[in-house]
Tab-separated table of C-alpha atoms and ligand atoms in Angstrom:
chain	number	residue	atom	x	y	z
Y	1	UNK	CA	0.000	0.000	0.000
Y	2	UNK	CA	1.497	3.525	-0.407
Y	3	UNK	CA	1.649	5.645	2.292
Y	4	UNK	CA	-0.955	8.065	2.757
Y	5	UNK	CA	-1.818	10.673	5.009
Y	6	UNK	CA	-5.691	9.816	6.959
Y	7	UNK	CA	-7.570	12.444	8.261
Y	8	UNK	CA	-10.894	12.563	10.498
Y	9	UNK	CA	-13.341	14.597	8.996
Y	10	UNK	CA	-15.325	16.668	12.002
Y	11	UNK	CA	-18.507	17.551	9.823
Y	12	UNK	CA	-19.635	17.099	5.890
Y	13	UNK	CA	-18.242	20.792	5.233
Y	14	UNK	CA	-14.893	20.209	6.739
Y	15	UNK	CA	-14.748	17.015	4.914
Y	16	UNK	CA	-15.498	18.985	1.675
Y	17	UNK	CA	-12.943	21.043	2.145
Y	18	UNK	CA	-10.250	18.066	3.244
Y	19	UNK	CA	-11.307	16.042	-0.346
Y	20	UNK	CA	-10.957	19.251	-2.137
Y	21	UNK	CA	-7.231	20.127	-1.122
Y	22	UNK	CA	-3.821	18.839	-2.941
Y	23	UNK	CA	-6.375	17.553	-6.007
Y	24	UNK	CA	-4.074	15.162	-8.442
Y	25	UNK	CA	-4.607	14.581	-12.467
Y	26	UNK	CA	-5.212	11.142	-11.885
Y	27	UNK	CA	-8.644	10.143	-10.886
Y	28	UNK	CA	-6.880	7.217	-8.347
Y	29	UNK	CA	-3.883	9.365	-6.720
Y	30	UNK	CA	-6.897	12.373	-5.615
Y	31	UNK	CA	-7.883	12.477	-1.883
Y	32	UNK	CA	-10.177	9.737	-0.952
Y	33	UNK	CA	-13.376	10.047	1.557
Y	34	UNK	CA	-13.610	6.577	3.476
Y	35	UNK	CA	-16.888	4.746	4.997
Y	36	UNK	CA	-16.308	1.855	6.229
Y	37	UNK	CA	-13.641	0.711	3.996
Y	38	UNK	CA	-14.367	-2.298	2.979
Y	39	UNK	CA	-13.762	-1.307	-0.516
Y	40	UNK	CA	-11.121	1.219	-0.676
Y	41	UNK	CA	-8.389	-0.103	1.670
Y	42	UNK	CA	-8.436	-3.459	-0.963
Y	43	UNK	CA	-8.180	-1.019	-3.747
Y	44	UNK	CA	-5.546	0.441	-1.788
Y	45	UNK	CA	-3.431	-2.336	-0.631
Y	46	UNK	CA	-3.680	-3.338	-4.391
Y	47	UNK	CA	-2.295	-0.114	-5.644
Y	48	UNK	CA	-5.600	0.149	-7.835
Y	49	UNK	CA	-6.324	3.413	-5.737
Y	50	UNK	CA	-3.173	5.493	-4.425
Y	51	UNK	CA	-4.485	8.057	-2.801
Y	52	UNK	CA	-1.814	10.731	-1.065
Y	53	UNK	CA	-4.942	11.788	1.332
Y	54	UNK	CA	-7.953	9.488	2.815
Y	55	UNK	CA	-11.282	11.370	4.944
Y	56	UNK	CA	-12.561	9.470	7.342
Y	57	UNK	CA	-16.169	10.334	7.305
Y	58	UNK	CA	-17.005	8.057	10.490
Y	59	UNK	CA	-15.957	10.798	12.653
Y	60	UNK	CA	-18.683	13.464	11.384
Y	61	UNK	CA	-21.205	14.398	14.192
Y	62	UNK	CA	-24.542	12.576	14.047
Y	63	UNK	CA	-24.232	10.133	11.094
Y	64	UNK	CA	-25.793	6.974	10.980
Y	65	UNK	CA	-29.299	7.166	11.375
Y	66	UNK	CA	-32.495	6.794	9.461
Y	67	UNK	CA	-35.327	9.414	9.839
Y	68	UNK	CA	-38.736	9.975	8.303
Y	69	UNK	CA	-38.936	12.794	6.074
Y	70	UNK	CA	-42.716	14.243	7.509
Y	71	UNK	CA	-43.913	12.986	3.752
Y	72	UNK	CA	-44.138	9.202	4.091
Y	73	UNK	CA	-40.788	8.366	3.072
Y	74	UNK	CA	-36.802	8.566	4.559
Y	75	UNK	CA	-34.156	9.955	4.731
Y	76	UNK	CA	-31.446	7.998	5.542
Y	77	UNK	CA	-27.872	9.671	5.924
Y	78	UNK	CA	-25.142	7.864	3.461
Y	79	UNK	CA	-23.041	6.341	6.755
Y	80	UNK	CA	-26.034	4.235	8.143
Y	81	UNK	CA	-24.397	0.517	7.926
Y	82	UNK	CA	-25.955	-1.984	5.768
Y	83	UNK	CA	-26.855	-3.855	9.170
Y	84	UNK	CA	-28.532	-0.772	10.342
Y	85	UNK	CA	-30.417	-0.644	7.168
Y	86	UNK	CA	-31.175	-4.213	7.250
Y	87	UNK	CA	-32.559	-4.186	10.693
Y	88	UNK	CA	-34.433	-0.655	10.323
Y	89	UNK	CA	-38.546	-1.141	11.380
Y	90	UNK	CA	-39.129	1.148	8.922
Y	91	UNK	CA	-37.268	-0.015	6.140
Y	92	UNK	CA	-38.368	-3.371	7.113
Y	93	UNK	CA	-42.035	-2.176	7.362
Y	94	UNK	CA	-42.291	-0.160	3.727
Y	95	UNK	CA	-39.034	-1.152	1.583
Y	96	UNK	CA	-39.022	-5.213	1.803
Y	97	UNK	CA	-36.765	-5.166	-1.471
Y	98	UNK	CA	-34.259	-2.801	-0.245
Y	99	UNK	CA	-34.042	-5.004	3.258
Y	100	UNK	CA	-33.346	-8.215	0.657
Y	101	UNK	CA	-30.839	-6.378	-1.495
Y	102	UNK	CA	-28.847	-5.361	2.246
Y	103	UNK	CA	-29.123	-8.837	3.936
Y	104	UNK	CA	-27.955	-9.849	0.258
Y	105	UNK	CA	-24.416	-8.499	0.551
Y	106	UNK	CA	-21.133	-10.027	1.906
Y	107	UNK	CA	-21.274	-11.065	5.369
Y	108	UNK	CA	-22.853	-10.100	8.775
Y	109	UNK	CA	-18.857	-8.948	9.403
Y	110	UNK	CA	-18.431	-6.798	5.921
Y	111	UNK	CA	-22.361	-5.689	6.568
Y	112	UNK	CA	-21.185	-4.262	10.313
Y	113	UNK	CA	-18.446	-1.858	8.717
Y	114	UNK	CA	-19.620	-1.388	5.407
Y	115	UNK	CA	-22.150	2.095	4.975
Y	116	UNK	CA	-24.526	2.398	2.366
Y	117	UNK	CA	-22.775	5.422	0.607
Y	118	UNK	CA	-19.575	3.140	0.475
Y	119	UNK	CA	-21.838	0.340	-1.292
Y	120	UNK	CA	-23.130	2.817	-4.104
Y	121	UNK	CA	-19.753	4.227	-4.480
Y	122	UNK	CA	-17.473	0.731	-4.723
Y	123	UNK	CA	-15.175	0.377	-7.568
Y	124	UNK	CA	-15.879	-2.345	-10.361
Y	125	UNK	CA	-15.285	-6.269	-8.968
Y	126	UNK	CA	-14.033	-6.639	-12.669
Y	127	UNK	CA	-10.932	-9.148	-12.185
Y	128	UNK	CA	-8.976	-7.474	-14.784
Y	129	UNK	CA	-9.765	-4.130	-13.187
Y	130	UNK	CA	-8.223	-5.498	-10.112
Y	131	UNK	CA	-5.192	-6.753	-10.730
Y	132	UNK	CA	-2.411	-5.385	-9.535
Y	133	UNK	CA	-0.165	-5.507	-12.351
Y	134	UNK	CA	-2.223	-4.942	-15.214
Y	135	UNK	CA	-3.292	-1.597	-16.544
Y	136	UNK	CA	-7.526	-1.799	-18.274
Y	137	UNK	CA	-8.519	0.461	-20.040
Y	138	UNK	CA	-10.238	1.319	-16.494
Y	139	UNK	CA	-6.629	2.198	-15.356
Y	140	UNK	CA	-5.754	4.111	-17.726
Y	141	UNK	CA	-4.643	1.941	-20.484
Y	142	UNK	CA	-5.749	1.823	-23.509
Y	143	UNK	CA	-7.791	-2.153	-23.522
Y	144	UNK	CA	-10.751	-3.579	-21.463
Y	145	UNK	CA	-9.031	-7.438	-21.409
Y	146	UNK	CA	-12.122	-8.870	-20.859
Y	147	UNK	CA	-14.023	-7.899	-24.271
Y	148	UNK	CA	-11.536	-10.487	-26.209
Y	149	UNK	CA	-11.045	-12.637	-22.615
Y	150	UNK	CA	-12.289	-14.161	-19.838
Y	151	UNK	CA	-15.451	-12.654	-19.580
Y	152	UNK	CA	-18.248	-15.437	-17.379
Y	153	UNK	CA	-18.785	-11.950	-15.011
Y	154	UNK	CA	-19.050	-9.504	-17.354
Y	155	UNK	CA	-21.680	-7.402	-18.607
Y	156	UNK	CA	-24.839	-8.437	-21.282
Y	157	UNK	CA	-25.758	-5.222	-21.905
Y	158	UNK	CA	-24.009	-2.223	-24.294
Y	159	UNK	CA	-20.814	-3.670	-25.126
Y	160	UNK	CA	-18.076	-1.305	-24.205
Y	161	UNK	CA	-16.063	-0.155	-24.297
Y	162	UNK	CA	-15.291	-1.281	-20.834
Y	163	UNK	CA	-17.866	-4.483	-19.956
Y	164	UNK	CA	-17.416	-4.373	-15.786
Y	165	UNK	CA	-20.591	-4.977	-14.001
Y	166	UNK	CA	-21.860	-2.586	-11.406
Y	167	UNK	CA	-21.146	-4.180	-8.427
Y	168	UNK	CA	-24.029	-2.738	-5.798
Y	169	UNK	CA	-26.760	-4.491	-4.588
Y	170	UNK	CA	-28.398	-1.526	-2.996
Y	171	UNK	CA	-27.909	0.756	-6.284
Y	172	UNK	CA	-30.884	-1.153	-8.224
Y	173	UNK	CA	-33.047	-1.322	-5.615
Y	174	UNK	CA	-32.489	1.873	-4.925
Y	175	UNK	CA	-33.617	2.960	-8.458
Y	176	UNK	CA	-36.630	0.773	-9.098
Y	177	UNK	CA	-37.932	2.609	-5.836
Y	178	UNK	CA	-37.093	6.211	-7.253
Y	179	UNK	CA	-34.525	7.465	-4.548
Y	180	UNK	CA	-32.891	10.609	-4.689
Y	181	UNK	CA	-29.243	11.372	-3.419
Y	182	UNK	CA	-28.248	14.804	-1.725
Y	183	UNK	CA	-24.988	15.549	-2.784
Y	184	UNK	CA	-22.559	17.545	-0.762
Y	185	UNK	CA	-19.303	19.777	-2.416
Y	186	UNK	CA	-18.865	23.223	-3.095
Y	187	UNK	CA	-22.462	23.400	-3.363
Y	188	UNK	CA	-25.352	21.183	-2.514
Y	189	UNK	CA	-27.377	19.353	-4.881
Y	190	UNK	CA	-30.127	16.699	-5.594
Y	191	UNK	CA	-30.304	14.231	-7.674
Y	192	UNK	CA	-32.392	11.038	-8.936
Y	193	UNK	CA	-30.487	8.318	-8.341
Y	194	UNK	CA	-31.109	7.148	-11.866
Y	195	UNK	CA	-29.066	10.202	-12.896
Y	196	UNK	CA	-26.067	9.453	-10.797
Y	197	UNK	CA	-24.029	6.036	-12.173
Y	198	UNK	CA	-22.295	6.876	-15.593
Y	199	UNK	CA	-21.619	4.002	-18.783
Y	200	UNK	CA	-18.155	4.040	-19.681
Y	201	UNK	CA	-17.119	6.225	-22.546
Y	202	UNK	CA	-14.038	7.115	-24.447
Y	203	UNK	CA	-13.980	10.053	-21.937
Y	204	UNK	CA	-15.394	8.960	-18.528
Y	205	UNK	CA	-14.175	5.279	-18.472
Y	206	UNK	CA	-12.556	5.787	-16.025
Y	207	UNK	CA	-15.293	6.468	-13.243
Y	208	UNK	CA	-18.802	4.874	-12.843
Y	209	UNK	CA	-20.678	8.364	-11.523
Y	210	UNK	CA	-21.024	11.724	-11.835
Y	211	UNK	CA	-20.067	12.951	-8.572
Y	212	UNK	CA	-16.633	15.187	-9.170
Y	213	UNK	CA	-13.557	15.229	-7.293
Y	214	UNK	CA	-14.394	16.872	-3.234
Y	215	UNK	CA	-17.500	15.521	-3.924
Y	216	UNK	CA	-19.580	12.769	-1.727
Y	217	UNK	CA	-23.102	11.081	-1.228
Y	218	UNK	CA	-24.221	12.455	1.845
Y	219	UNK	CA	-27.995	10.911	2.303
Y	220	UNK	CA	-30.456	8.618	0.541
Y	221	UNK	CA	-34.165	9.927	0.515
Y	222	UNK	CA	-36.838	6.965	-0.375
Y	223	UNK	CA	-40.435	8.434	-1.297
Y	224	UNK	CA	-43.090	7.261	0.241
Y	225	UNK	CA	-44.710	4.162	-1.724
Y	226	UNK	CA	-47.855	1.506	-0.834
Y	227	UNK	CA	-45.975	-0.159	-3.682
Y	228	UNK	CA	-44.965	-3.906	-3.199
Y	229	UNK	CA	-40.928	-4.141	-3.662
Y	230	UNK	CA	-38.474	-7.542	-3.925
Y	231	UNK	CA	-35.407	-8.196	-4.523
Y	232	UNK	CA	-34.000	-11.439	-6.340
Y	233	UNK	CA	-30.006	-11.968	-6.816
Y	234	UNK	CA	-28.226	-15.054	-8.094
Y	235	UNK	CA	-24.838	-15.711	-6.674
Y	236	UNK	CA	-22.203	-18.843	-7.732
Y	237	UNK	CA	-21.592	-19.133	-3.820
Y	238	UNK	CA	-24.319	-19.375	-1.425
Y	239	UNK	CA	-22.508	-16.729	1.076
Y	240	UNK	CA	-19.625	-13.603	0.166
Y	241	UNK	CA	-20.834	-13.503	-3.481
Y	242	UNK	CA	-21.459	-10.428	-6.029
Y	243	UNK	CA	-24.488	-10.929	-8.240
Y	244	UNK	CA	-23.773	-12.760	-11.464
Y	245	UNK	CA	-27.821	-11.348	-12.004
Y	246	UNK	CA	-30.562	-9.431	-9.941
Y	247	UNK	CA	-33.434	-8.506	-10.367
Y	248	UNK	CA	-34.909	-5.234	-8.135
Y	249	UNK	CA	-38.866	-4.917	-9.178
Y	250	UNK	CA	-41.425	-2.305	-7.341
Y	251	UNK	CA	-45.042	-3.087	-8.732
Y	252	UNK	CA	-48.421	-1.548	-7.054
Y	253	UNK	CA	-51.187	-3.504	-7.776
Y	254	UNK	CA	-54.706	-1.886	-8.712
Y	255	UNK	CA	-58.169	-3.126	-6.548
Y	256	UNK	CA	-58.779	-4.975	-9.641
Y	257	UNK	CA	-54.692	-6.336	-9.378
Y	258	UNK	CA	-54.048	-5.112	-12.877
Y	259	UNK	CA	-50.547	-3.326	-12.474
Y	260	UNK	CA	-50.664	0.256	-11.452
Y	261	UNK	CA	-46.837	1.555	-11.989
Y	262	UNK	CA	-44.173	-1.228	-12.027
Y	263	UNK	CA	-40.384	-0.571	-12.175
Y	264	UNK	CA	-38.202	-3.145	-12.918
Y	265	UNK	CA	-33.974	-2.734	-12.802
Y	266	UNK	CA	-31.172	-5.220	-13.534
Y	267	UNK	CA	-28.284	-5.879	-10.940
Y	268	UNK	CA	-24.909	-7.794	-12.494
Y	269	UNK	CA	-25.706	-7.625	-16.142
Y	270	UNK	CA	-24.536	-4.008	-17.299
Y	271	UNK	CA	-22.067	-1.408	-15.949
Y	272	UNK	CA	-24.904	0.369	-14.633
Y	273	UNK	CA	-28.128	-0.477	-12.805
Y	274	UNK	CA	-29.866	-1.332	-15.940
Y	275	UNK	CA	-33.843	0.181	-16.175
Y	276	UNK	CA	-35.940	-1.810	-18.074
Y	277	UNK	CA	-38.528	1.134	-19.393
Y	278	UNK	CA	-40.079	-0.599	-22.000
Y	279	UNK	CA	-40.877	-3.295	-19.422
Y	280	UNK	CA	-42.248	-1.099	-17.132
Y	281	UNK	CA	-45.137	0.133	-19.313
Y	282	UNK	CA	-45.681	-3.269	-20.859
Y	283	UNK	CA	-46.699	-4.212	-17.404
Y	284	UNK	CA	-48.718	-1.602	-16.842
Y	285	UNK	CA	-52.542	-2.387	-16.701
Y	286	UNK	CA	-52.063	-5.402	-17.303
Y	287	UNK	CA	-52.291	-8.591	-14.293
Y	288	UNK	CA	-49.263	-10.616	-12.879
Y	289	UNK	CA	-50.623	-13.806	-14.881
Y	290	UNK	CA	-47.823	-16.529	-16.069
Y	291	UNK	CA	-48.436	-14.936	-19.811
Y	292	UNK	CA	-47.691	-11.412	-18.841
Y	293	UNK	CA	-44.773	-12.673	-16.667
Y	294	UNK	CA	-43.131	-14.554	-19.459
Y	295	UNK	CA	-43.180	-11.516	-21.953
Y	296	UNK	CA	-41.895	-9.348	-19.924
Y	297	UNK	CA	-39.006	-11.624	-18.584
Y	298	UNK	CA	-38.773	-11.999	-22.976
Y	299	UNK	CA	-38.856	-8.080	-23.240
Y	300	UNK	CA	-36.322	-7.576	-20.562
Y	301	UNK	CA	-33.575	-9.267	-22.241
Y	302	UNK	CA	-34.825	-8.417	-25.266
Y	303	UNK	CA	-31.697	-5.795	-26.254
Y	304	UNK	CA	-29.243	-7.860	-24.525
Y	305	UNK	CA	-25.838	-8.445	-26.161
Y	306	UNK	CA	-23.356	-11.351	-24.545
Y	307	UNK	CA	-20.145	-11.833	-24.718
Y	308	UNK	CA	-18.232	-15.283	-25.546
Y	309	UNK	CA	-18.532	-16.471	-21.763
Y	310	UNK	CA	-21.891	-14.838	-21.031
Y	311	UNK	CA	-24.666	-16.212	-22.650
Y	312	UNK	CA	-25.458	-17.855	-19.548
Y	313	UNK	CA	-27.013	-14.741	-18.276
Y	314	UNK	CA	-29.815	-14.408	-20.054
Y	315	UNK	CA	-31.819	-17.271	-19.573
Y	316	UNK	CA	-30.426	-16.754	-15.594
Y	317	UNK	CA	-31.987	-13.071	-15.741
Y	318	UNK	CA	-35.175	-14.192	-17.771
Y	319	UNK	CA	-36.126	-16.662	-14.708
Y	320	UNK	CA	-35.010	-14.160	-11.743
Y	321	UNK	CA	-37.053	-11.523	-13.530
Y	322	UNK	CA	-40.313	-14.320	-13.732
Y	323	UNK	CA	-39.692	-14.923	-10.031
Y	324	UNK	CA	-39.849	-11.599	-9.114
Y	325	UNK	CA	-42.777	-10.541	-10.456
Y	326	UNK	CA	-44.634	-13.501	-9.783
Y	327	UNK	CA	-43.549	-12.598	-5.724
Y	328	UNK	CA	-45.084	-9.340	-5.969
Y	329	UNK	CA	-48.580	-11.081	-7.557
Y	330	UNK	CA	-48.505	-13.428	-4.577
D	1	FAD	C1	-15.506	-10.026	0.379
D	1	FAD	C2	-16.421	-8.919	-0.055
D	1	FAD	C3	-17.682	-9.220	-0.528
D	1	FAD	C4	-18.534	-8.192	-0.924
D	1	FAD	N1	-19.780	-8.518	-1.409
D	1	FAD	C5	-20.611	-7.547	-1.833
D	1	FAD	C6	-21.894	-7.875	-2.364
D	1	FAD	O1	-22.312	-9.030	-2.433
D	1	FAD	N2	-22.685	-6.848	-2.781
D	1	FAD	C7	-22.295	-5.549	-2.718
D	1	FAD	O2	-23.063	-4.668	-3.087
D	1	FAD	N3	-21.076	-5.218	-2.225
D	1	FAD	C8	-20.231	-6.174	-1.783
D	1	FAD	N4	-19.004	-5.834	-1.284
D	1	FAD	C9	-18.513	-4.455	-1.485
D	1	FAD	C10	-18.513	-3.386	-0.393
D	1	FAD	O3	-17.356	-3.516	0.408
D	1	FAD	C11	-19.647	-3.275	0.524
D	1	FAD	O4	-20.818	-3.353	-0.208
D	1	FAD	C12	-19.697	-1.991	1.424
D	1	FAD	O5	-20.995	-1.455	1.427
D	1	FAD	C13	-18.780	-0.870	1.055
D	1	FAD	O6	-19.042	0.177	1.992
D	1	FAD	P1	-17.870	0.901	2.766
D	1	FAD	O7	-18.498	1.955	3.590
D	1	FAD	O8	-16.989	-0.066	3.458
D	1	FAD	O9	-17.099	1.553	1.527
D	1	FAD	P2	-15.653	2.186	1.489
D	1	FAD	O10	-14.668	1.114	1.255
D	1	FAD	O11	-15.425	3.085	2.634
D	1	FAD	O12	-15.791	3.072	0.178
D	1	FAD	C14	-16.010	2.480	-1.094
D	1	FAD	C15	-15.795	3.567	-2.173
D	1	FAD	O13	-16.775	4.575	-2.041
D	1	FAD	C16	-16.188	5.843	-1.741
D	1	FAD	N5	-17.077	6.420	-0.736
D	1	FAD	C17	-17.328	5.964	0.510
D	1	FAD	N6	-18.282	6.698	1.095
D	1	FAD	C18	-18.645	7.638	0.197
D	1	FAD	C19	-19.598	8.701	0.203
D	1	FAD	N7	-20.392	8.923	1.253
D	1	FAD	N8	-19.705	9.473	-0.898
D	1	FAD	C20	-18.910	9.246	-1.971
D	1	FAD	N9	-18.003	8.263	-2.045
D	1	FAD	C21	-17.876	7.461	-0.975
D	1	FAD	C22	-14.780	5.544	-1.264
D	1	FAD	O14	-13.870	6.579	-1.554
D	1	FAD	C23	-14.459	4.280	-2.046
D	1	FAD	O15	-14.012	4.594	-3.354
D	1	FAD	C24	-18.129	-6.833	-0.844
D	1	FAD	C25	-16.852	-6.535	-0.335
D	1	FAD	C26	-16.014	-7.566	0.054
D	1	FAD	C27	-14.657	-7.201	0.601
C-alpha cells in the first residue's frame, strides 16, 4: 500500500474542504473520503487506488441514522451501515426489497463496517480491473481485457467499451424505488439516483458516476410508496458472493390487481443499474398472470448483447425476472 496521510473529517463541510485540497490529475492518486472501507483499503493495498490523502467520514457528528422525512418516506444519511439498514422497522415495514438487497451483501462482518454510501460508491469487482499488475482500459490503459477474454462476469448489456458490471446491490433497488441522493461539495445538490451512475465512454471510463472530485453522497431519501418491492439476486456461492444477475422490481397492484406503476432494474448484467422502461409500461394495466410474466421476462432481455462467456445470463436473468414478479402477484 502507499503511504498516505488519513484524516478525520469533524462535519460534511470540513470534509469537503479536506477532499478538495492537494487535487491530483489522476482520478486514483486524488484524496479519498472513506466509509467503512471495505472497498477502498483493498483497492488500496492493491495499488488500484493510491491516494496521497484518505477522509474518514465516520468521525462526522450525528451520522448513521435513518429518519422519516414528515412525507411518508426517509431519509437515511449515506453512513447508516448496511446492518442498520437491514434491521431498520421502517425499512423493514415499507421497503421489503431494499431489506433483501442489504441482507444480500457479503457477510454479517463486511455488513457491520460497510455504509450504504460506500456500497453505491465501490469500484468495479471486474478481475482485470483489479489486478495489480495490469493496466484496463479502467486504469488508464488503452484495452478492457475482458471484451476479447475471460469474460463469465461480465456485462450483457451495451458492449463497451469497458464491460465491468456494477457491483451494488443496494444501487438497483435503490432505483426501481425512485430514490434521490443529496450531494454535498462546493455546493449542494439533488439528484435522482437514476441520474447518478455513468456508462463508460471514451472520456469517462474511467469512473462509474457523476459525482466530481471533493464531492460525496451524503444521504439517501426513499419516497413514500404503498408499492410492493423484492429483490432477487443469483450468486455462484451461497454466502460472500457479487451478483452474477438481480433482479430489483417495485409493482403496485390496482383493486382490480391489474398493475398500477411497475419498475423493474437489472443488478450484475450491465455497468450500470440497468432500467428496463419498455418493461415497465408493458406491465402496466395489465395482471401478474404466467403470460404477462413470461413476456416481460422476454422483453427484458430483449436488447441484450453477450459476450463469448456470457450467454449464460440471459436465460439466468429471464427466470429471476419471472420470479420476481410472480412474488409481488402473490
Ligand atoms: C468479500 C467482499 C464481498 C462483498 N460482497 C458484496 C456484495 O455481495 N454486494 C455488494 O453490493 N457489495 C459487496 N461488497 C462491497 C462493499 O465492500 C460493501 O458493499 C460496502 O458497502 C462498502 O461500503 P464501505 O463503507 O466499506 O465503503 P468504502 O470502502 O469506505 O468506500 C467504497 C468507495 O466509495 C467511496 N465512498 C465511501 N463513502 C462515500 C460517500 N459517502 N460518498 C462518496 N463516495 C464514498 C470511497 O472513496 C471508495 O471509493 C463486498 C466486499 C467484500 C470485501
Amino acid at each position: 500500500m502507499k503511504a498516505f496521510e488519513w484524516v478525520n473529517a469533524a462535519s460534511v463541510d470540513d470534509a469537503v474542504k479536506l477532499l478538495g485540497e492537494n487535487r491530483k490529475t489522476d482520478p486514483d492518486e486524488t484524496p479519498r473520503p472513506m466509509g467503512g472501507g471495505q472497498d477502498l483499503l483493498t483497492t488500496m493495498k492493491s495499488y488500484i487506488t493510491r491516494p496521497m490523502r484518505v477522509v474518514n467520514l465516520k468521525t462526522i457528528k450525528d451520522t448513521g441514522k435513518i429518519e422519516s422525512d414528515g412525507k411518508g418516506g426517509l431519509t437515511i444519511n449515506a453512513l447508516v451501515t448496511l446492518t442498520d439498514l437491514a434491521n431498520h422497522p421502517e425499512v423493514q415495514k415499507t421497503y421489503p426489497g431494499l431489506v433483501e438487497a442489504a441482507h444480500s451483501i457479503a457477510t454479517p462482518q463486511i455488513r457491520n463496517m460497510g455504509t450504504v454510501g460506500g456500497n453505491l460508491n465501490q469500484r468495479p469487482r471486474c478481475w482485470y480491473y483489479r489486478l495489480e499488475n495490469l493496466q484496463c482500459l479502467k486504469r488508464g490503459g488503452d484495452t478492457c481485457y475482458a471484451i476479447e477474454g475471460e469474460n463469465k462476469y461480465h456485462a450483457i448489456f451495451t458492449g463497451g467499451p469497458c464491460v465491468m458490471v456494477h457491483p451494488s446491490d443496494l444501487s438497483p433497488m435503490l432505483m426501481a424505488l425512485g430514490a434521490t441522493l443529496t450531494i454535498a461539495g462546493r455546493t449542494k445538490r439533488e439528484l435522482p439516483i437514476d441520474q447518478f451512475f455513468t456508462l463508460p465512454t471514451a472520456e469517462n471510463v474511467r469512473r462509474e458516476n457523476v459525482l466530481q472530485p471533493g464531492e460525496i453522497v451524503t444521504e439517501i431519501h426513499l419516497p413514500a410508496t404503498q408499492a410492493k418491492s423484492t429483490y432477487i439476486k443469483f450468486k455462484e456461492r451461497s454466502s460472500l458472493d457479487f451478483a452474477m444477475a438481480s433482479v430489483a422490481a417495485v409493482v403496485e397492484l390496482n383493486a382490480d390487481r391489474s398493475v398500477k406503476t411497475a419498475r423493474v432494474v437489472l443488478g450484475g448484467v450491465a455497468p450500470i443499474p440497468w432500467q428496463l422502461p419498455k418493461v415497465d409500461s408493458f406491465l402496466k394495466g395489465r395482471k401478474l398472470d404466467e403470460a404477462t410474466v413470461s413476456q416481460a421476462a422476454t422483453l427484458a432481455l430483449a436488447e441484450a448483447k453477450p459476450l463469448s462467456q456470457n450467454g449464460y445470463k440471459i436465460p439466468l436473468t429471464n427466470t429471476l425476472v419471472r420470479r420476481a414478479l410472480t412474488k409481488l402477484n402473490a
